[in-house]
Short mmCIF file of C-alpha atoms in Angstrom, two decimals:
data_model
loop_
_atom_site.label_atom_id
_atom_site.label_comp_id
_atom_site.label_asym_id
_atom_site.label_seq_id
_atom_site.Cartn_x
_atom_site.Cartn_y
_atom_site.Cartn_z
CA UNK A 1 62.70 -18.45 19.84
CA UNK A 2 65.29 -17.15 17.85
CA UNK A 3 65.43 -13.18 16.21
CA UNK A 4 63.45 -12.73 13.11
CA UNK A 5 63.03 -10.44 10.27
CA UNK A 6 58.80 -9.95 9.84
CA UNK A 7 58.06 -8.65 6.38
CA UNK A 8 54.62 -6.38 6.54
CA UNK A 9 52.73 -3.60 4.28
CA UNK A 10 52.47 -0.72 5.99
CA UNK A 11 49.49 2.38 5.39
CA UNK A 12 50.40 3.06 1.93
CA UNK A 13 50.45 -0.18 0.97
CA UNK A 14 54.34 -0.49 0.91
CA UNK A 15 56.65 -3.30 2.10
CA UNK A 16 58.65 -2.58 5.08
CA UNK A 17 60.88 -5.04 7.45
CA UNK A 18 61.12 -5.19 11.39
CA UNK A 19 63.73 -7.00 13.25
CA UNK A 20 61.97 -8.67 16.18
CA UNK A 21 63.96 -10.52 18.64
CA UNK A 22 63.93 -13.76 20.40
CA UNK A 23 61.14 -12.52 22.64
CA UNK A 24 59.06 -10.57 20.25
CA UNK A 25 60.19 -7.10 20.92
CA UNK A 26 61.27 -4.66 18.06
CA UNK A 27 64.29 -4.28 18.00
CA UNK A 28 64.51 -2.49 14.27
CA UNK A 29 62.85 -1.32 11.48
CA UNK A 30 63.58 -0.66 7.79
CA UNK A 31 61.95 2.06 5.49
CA UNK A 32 59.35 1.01 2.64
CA UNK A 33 60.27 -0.40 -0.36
CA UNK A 34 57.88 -0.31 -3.32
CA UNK A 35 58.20 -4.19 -4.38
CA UNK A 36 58.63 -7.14 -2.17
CA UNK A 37 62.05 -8.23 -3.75
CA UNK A 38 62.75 -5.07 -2.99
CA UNK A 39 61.85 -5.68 0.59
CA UNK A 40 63.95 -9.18 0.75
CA UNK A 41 67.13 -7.11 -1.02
CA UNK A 42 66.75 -4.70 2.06
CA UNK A 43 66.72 -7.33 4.61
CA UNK A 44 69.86 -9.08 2.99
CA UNK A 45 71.61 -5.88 2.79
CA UNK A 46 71.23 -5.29 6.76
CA UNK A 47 72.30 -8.89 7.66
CA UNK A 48 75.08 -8.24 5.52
CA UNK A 49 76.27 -4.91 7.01
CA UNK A 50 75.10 -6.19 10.54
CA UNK A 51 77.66 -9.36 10.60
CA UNK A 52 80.58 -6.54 10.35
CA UNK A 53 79.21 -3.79 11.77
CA UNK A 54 81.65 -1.94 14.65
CA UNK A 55 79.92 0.23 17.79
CA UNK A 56 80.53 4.17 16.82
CA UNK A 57 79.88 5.73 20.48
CA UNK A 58 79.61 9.27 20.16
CA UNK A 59 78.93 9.65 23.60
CA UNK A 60 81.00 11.67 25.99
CA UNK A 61 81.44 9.30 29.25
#
């Protein structure tokens, strides 16, 4: 099964996104949005950002 974004309503009634991967685990979550195209524009956003994104280790090895 491949990754997939899961689109929920959380306690205050809000929409909010996870990031669930092949296997089911959660792998990341997004903060609430008021609407659900609001929602959809957040998950859009993070595939966006995601296809380009870079590693920033700020680790000392």
């Amino acid at each position: 099964m491949a990754a997939k974004f899961e689109i929920y309503t959380d306690a205050k009634n809000e929409f909010r996104f996870r990031l669930k991967a092949g296997n089911g685990e959660v792998v990341a979550t997004g903060e609430s949005y008021t609407t659900k195209s609001g929602v959809i524009n957040g998950v859009d956003a993070v595939k966006r950002a995601a296809a380009e994104a870079e590693i920033d280790d700020k680790t000392t090895a």
